[in-house]
Amino acid sequence: MKDLGELKYFLGIEFAKSQKSILMHQRKYILELISELGLGAAKPATIPIEANIKLTTKEYDEHTSNSSTTDDEALTDINKYQRLLGKLLYLTITRPDKAYSVQTLSQFMQKLKRSHLEAAQRVVRYVKNQPGQGILLSSKQRHTTTAYCDADWAACPITRKSITGFFIKYGSSLISWKSKKQSTISRSSAESEYRSIASTIAELVWILGIFKDIGVKVDLPLNIYTDSKTTIQIAANLCFMNEPNILK
């Protein structure tokens, strides 16, 4: 083992340290990705994925007689797309703002269309807008843990499954986030929102276990925020609570 001094660069992640915070970013990694794809002269995108876009497979289009995408042909060379998605997945380590778009594009690794490749290149043009953006870890001593969660009901046009999204902060520092398709089909928006809260709580329980092992103080109860009134009422019903209430 060698002492290489103060940490500045590790596995494509750069660290900028000050007395107030530590900034984790992947600026060099992003610039190399832009150069590799030949997007140096491309116009940066303001959002990682179009708000109303519904990406599907060729089989789904044929089954539903979707003739609105006549020029959206299937592509046979999937290796380039798979390599690009792998690099975008690694980029989510410091860029949670594109976790949803990468999760969406990862569903078409084997059934690629031109629209999928263009959407993936749009994500690269989005990170080109601010390549130095990353995760800011504050040095302020705050022991509160806060979680925010939401669900997009029946977001997948193919399977009609919902999407769970959450992020968790310790003090003012972001420590965990996820955007993932739910494993089952929810019959209502309230059900999908409740599953989203359940996934967030499972992550919080795991984080509390890690914090206990390394001796990090955490103030209880924890705060979880959701925008579904129905789900809040279900969660507040003590008939469903079998464990001590550590959540607020």
mmCIF file with all atom_site columns, C-alpha atoms in Angstrom, residues 34-149:
data_model
loop_
_atom_site.group_PDB
_atom_site.id
_atom_site.type_symbol
_atom_site.label_atom_id
_atom_site.label_alt_id
_atom_site.label_comp_id
_atom_site.label_asym_id
_atom_site.label_entity_id
_atom_site.label_seq_id
_atom_site.pdbx_PDB_ins_code
_atom_site.Cartn_x
_atom_site.Cartn_y
_atom_site.Cartn_z
_atom_site.occupancy
_atom_site.B_iso_or_equiv
_atom_site.pdbx_formal_charge
_atom_site.auth_seq_id
_atom_site.auth_comp_id
_atom_site.auth_asym_id
_atom_site.auth_atom_id
_atom_site.pdbx_PDB_model_num
ATOM 1   C CA . ILE A 1 34  ? -18.634 13.568 -25.333 1.00 0.00 ? 34  ILE A CA 1
ATOM 2   C CA . SER A 1 35  ? -15.429 13.367 -27.354 1.00 0.00 ? 35  SER A CA 1
ATOM 3   C CA . GLU A 1 36  ? -15.821 9.618  -27.910 1.00 0.00 ? 36  GLU A CA 1
ATOM 4   C CA . LEU A 1 37  ? -19.357 10.065 -29.306 1.00 0.00 ? 37  LEU A CA 1
ATOM 5   C CA . GLY A 1 38  ? -18.353 13.018 -31.483 1.00 0.00 ? 38  GLY A CA 1
ATOM 6   C CA . LEU A 1 39  ? -20.827 15.381 -29.788 1.00 0.00 ? 39  LEU A CA 1
ATOM 7   C CA . GLY A 1 40  ? -18.345 18.168 -29.126 1.00 0.00 ? 40  GLY A CA 1
ATOM 8   C CA . ALA A 1 41  ? -20.166 20.539 -31.486 1.00 0.00 ? 41  ALA A CA 1
ATOM 9   C CA . ALA A 1 42  ? -23.670 19.346 -30.548 1.00 0.00 ? 42  ALA A CA 1
ATOM 10  C CA . LYS A 1 43  ? -26.107 21.712 -28.870 1.00 0.00 ? 43  LYS A CA 1
ATOM 11  C CA . PRO A 1 44  ? -26.546 20.979 -25.126 1.00 0.00 ? 44  PRO A CA 1
ATOM 12  C CA . ALA A 1 45  ? -29.985 19.761 -24.024 1.00 0.00 ? 45  ALA A CA 1
ATOM 13  C CA . THR A 1 46  ? -31.886 21.429 -21.184 1.00 0.00 ? 46  THR A CA 1
ATOM 14  C CA . ILE A 1 47  ? -33.575 18.209 -19.952 1.00 0.00 ? 47  ILE A CA 1
ATOM 15  C CA . PRO A 1 48  ? -32.242 14.625 -20.085 1.00 0.00 ? 48  PRO A CA 1
ATOM 16  C CA . ILE A 1 49  ? -35.350 13.130 -21.720 1.00 0.00 ? 49  ILE A CA 1
ATOM 17  C CA . GLU A 1 50  ? -38.461 14.597 -23.313 1.00 0.00 ? 50  GLU A CA 1
ATOM 18  C CA . ALA A 1 51  ? -41.353 14.840 -20.880 1.00 0.00 ? 51  ALA A CA 1
ATOM 19  C CA . ASN A 1 52  ? -44.027 13.156 -23.031 1.00 0.00 ? 52  ASN A CA 1
ATOM 20  C CA . ILE A 1 53  ? -41.888 10.607 -24.833 1.00 0.00 ? 53  ILE A CA 1
ATOM 21  C CA . LYS A 1 54  ? -43.055 6.977  -24.677 1.00 0.00 ? 54  LYS A CA 1
ATOM 22  C CA . LEU A 1 55  ? -40.268 4.627  -25.730 1.00 0.00 ? 55  LEU A CA 1
ATOM 23  C CA . THR A 1 56  ? -41.464 1.221  -26.928 1.00 0.00 ? 56  THR A CA 1
ATOM 24  C CA . THR A 1 57  ? -40.177 -1.827 -28.798 1.00 0.00 ? 57  THR A CA 1
ATOM 25  C CA . LYS A 1 58  ? -40.794 -2.611 -32.461 1.00 0.00 ? 58  LYS A CA 1
ATOM 26  C CA . GLU A 1 59  ? -43.014 -5.553 -31.510 1.00 0.00 ? 59  GLU A CA 1
ATOM 27  C CA . TYR A 1 60  ? -45.210 -3.274 -29.401 1.00 0.00 ? 60  TYR A CA 1
ATOM 28  C CA . ASP A 1 61  ? -45.591 -0.806 -32.275 1.00 0.00 ? 61  ASP A CA 1
ATOM 29  C CA . GLU A 1 62  ? -46.617 -3.567 -34.661 1.00 0.00 ? 62  GLU A CA 1
ATOM 30  C CA . HIS A 1 63  ? -49.068 -5.033 -32.158 1.00 0.00 ? 63  HIS A CA 1
ATOM 31  C CA . THR A 1 64  ? -50.750 -1.678 -31.533 1.00 0.00 ? 64  THR A CA 1
ATOM 32  C CA . SER A 1 65  ? -50.542 -0.540 -35.186 1.00 0.00 ? 65  SER A CA 1
ATOM 33  C CA . ASN A 1 66  ? -48.574 2.521  -34.162 1.00 0.00 ? 66  ASN A CA 1
ATOM 34  C CA . SER A 1 67  ? -47.790 4.157  -37.507 1.00 0.00 ? 67  SER A CA 1
ATOM 35  C CA . SER A 1 68  ? -46.619 7.468  -36.048 1.00 0.00 ? 68  SER A CA 1
ATOM 36  C CA . THR A 1 69  ? -42.978 6.344  -36.061 1.00 0.00 ? 69  THR A CA 1
ATOM 37  C CA . THR A 1 70  ? -42.449 5.191  -39.635 1.00 0.00 ? 70  THR A CA 1
ATOM 38  C CA . ASP A 1 71  ? -38.771 6.176  -39.665 1.00 0.00 ? 71  ASP A CA 1
ATOM 39  C CA . ASP A 1 72  ? -38.033 4.605  -36.272 1.00 0.00 ? 72  ASP A CA 1
ATOM 40  C CA . GLU A 1 73  ? -36.476 1.421  -37.597 1.00 0.00 ? 73  GLU A CA 1
ATOM 41  C CA . ALA A 1 74  ? -34.918 -1.331 -35.514 1.00 0.00 ? 74  ALA A CA 1
ATOM 42  C CA . LEU A 1 75  ? -31.127 -1.340 -35.234 1.00 0.00 ? 75  LEU A CA 1
ATOM 43  C CA . THR A 1 76  ? -29.067 -4.519 -35.323 1.00 0.00 ? 76  THR A CA 1
ATOM 44  C CA . ASP A 1 77  ? -25.800 -3.166 -33.886 1.00 0.00 ? 77  ASP A CA 1
ATOM 45  C CA . ILE A 1 78  ? -26.616 -3.094 -30.188 1.00 0.00 ? 78  ILE A CA 1
ATOM 46  C CA . ASN A 1 79  ? -23.039 -3.166 -28.875 1.00 0.00 ? 79  ASN A CA 1
ATOM 47  C CA . LYS A 1 80  ? -22.575 0.590  -29.229 1.00 0.00 ? 80  LYS A CA 1
ATOM 48  C CA . TYR A 1 81  ? -25.822 1.256  -27.367 1.00 0.00 ? 81  TYR A CA 1
ATOM 49  C CA . GLN A 1 82  ? -24.971 -1.197 -24.597 1.00 0.00 ? 82  GLN A CA 1
ATOM 50  C CA . ARG A 1 83  ? -21.541 0.387  -24.060 1.00 0.00 ? 83  ARG A CA 1
ATOM 51  C CA . LEU A 1 84  ? -23.105 3.853  -23.973 1.00 0.00 ? 84  LEU A CA 1
ATOM 52  C CA . LEU A 1 85  ? -25.732 2.813  -21.415 1.00 0.00 ? 85  LEU A CA 1
ATOM 53  C CA . GLY A 1 86  ? -23.055 1.209  -19.253 1.00 0.00 ? 86  GLY A CA 1
ATOM 54  C CA . LYS A 1 87  ? -21.160 4.492  -19.156 1.00 0.00 ? 87  LYS A CA 1
ATOM 55  C CA . LEU A 1 88  ? -24.336 6.445  -18.423 1.00 0.00 ? 88  LEU A CA 1
ATOM 56  C CA . LEU A 1 89  ? -25.163 4.061  -15.583 1.00 0.00 ? 89  LEU A CA 1
ATOM 57  C CA . TYR A 1 90  ? -21.742 4.709  -14.053 1.00 0.00 ? 90  TYR A CA 1
ATOM 58  C CA . LEU A 1 91  ? -22.346 8.432  -14.441 1.00 0.00 ? 91  LEU A CA 1
ATOM 59  C CA . THR A 1 92  ? -25.404 8.255  -12.165 1.00 0.00 ? 92  THR A CA 1
ATOM 60  C CA . ILE A 1 93  ? -22.982 7.899  -9.236  1.00 0.00 ? 93  ILE A CA 1
ATOM 61  C CA . THR A 1 94  ? -22.706 11.689 -9.153  1.00 0.00 ? 94  THR A CA 1
ATOM 62  C CA . ARG A 1 95  ? -25.657 12.686 -11.355 1.00 0.00 ? 95  ARG A CA 1
ATOM 63  C CA . PRO A 1 96  ? -28.970 11.596 -9.773  1.00 0.00 ? 96  PRO A CA 1
ATOM 64  C CA . ASP A 1 97  ? -30.792 14.061 -12.049 1.00 0.00 ? 97  ASP A CA 1
ATOM 65  C CA . LYS A 1 98  ? -30.553 11.589 -14.928 1.00 0.00 ? 98  LYS A CA 1
ATOM 66  C CA . ALA A 1 99  ? -31.345 8.393  -13.018 1.00 0.00 ? 99  ALA A CA 1
ATOM 67  C CA . TYR A 1 100 ? -34.888 8.222  -14.439 1.00 0.00 ? 100 TYR A CA 1
ATOM 68  C CA . SER A 1 101 ? -33.812 8.617  -18.058 1.00 0.00 ? 101 SER A CA 1
ATOM 69  C CA . VAL A 1 102 ? -31.061 5.980  -17.753 1.00 0.00 ? 102 VAL A CA 1
ATOM 70  C CA . GLN A 1 103 ? -33.488 3.584  -16.033 1.00 0.00 ? 103 GLN A CA 1
ATOM 71  C CA . THR A 1 104 ? -35.920 4.051  -18.914 1.00 0.00 ? 104 THR A CA 1
ATOM 72  C CA . LEU A 1 105 ? -33.296 3.518  -21.620 1.00 0.00 ? 105 LEU A CA 1
ATOM 73  C CA . SER A 1 106 ? -31.868 0.424  -19.906 1.00 0.00 ? 106 SER A CA 1
ATOM 74  C CA . GLN A 1 107 ? -35.020 -1.539 -20.783 1.00 0.00 ? 107 GLN A CA 1
ATOM 75  C CA . PHE A 1 108 ? -34.081 -1.722 -24.477 1.00 0.00 ? 108 PHE A CA 1
ATOM 76  C CA . MET A 1 109 ? -30.659 -3.351 -24.336 1.00 0.00 ? 109 MET A CA 1
ATOM 77  C CA . GLN A 1 110 ? -31.724 -6.215 -26.611 1.00 0.00 ? 110 GLN A CA 1
ATOM 78  C CA . LYS A 1 111 ? -34.502 -4.625 -28.719 1.00 0.00 ? 111 LYS A CA 1
ATOM 79  C CA . LEU A 1 112 ? -32.958 -1.411 -29.971 1.00 0.00 ? 112 LEU A CA 1
ATOM 80  C CA . LYS A 1 113 ? -34.593 1.241  -32.149 1.00 0.00 ? 113 LYS A CA 1
ATOM 81  C CA . ARG A 1 114 ? -33.273 4.481  -33.545 1.00 0.00 ? 114 ARG A CA 1
ATOM 82  C CA . SER A 1 115 ? -35.359 6.476  -31.044 1.00 0.00 ? 115 SER A CA 1
ATOM 83  C CA . HIS A 1 116 ? -33.601 4.712  -28.143 1.00 0.00 ? 116 HIS A CA 1
ATOM 84  C CA . LEU A 1 117 ? -30.141 5.618  -29.448 1.00 0.00 ? 117 LEU A CA 1
ATOM 85  C CA . GLU A 1 118 ? -31.176 9.232  -30.055 1.00 0.00 ? 118 GLU A CA 1
ATOM 86  C CA . ALA A 1 119 ? -32.619 9.453  -26.537 1.00 0.00 ? 119 ALA A CA 1
ATOM 87  C CA . ALA A 1 120 ? -29.366 8.102  -25.066 1.00 0.00 ? 120 ALA A CA 1
ATOM 88  C CA . GLN A 1 121 ? -27.362 10.676 -27.024 1.00 0.00 ? 121 GLN A CA 1
ATOM 89  C CA . ARG A 1 122 ? -29.706 13.359 -25.702 1.00 0.00 ? 122 ARG A CA 1
ATOM 90  C CA . VAL A 1 123 ? -28.706 12.381 -22.142 1.00 0.00 ? 123 VAL A CA 1
ATOM 91  C CA . VAL A 1 124 ? -25.070 12.967 -23.107 1.00 0.00 ? 124 VAL A CA 1
ATOM 92  C CA . ARG A 1 125 ? -25.980 16.362 -24.551 1.00 0.00 ? 125 ARG A CA 1
ATOM 93  C CA . TYR A 1 126 ? -27.757 17.128 -21.266 1.00 0.00 ? 126 TYR A CA 1
ATOM 94  C CA . VAL A 1 127 ? -24.716 16.413 -19.077 1.00 0.00 ? 127 VAL A CA 1
ATOM 95  C CA . LYS A 1 128 ? -22.646 18.443 -21.553 1.00 0.00 ? 128 LYS A CA 1
ATOM 96  C CA . ASN A 1 129 ? -24.605 21.499 -20.388 1.00 0.00 ? 129 ASN A CA 1
ATOM 97  C CA . GLN A 1 130 ? -22.958 21.354 -16.928 1.00 0.00 ? 130 GLN A CA 1
ATOM 98  C CA . PRO A 1 131 ? -20.194 18.723 -16.898 1.00 0.00 ? 131 PRO A CA 1
ATOM 99  C CA . GLY A 1 132 ? -18.861 19.850 -13.506 1.00 0.00 ? 132 GLY A CA 1
ATOM 100 C CA . GLN A 1 133 ? -22.145 19.322 -11.681 1.00 0.00 ? 133 GLN A CA 1
ATOM 101 C CA . GLY A 1 134 ? -22.102 16.637 -9.008  1.00 0.00 ? 134 GLY A CA 1
ATOM 102 C CA . ILE A 1 135 ? -22.877 15.686 -5.407  1.00 0.00 ? 135 ILE A CA 1
ATOM 103 C CA . LEU A 1 136 ? -22.120 18.214 -2.659  1.00 0.00 ? 136 LEU A CA 1
ATOM 104 C CA . LEU A 1 137 ? -21.355 16.685 0.747   1.00 0.00 ? 137 LEU A CA 1
ATOM 105 C CA . SER A 1 138 ? -21.640 19.339 3.432   1.00 0.00 ? 138 SER A CA 1
ATOM 106 C CA . SER A 1 139 ? -19.451 19.435 6.547   1.00 0.00 ? 139 SER A CA 1
ATOM 107 C CA . LYS A 1 140 ? -22.261 20.828 8.721   1.00 0.00 ? 140 LYS A CA 1
ATOM 108 C CA . GLN A 1 141 ? -23.064 18.574 11.671  1.00 0.00 ? 141 GLN A CA 1
ATOM 109 C CA . ARG A 1 142 ? -26.756 17.786 11.282  1.00 0.00 ? 142 ARG A CA 1
ATOM 110 C CA . HIS A 1 143 ? -28.063 14.385 12.320  1.00 0.00 ? 143 HIS A CA 1
ATOM 111 C CA . THR A 1 144 ? -31.469 14.543 10.643  1.00 0.00 ? 144 THR A CA 1
ATOM 112 C CA . THR A 1 145 ? -32.362 12.085 7.875   1.00 0.00 ? 145 THR A CA 1
ATOM 113 C CA . THR A 1 146 ? -34.983 13.108 5.326   1.00 0.00 ? 146 THR A CA 1
ATOM 114 C CA . ALA A 1 147 ? -36.487 11.086 2.486   1.00 0.00 ? 147 ALA A CA 1
ATOM 115 C CA . TYR A 1 148 ? -38.598 12.178 -0.490  1.00 0.00 ? 148 TYR A CA 1
ATOM 116 C CA . CYS A 1 149 ? -40.444 9.617  -2.614  1.00 0.00 ? 149 CYS A CA 1
#
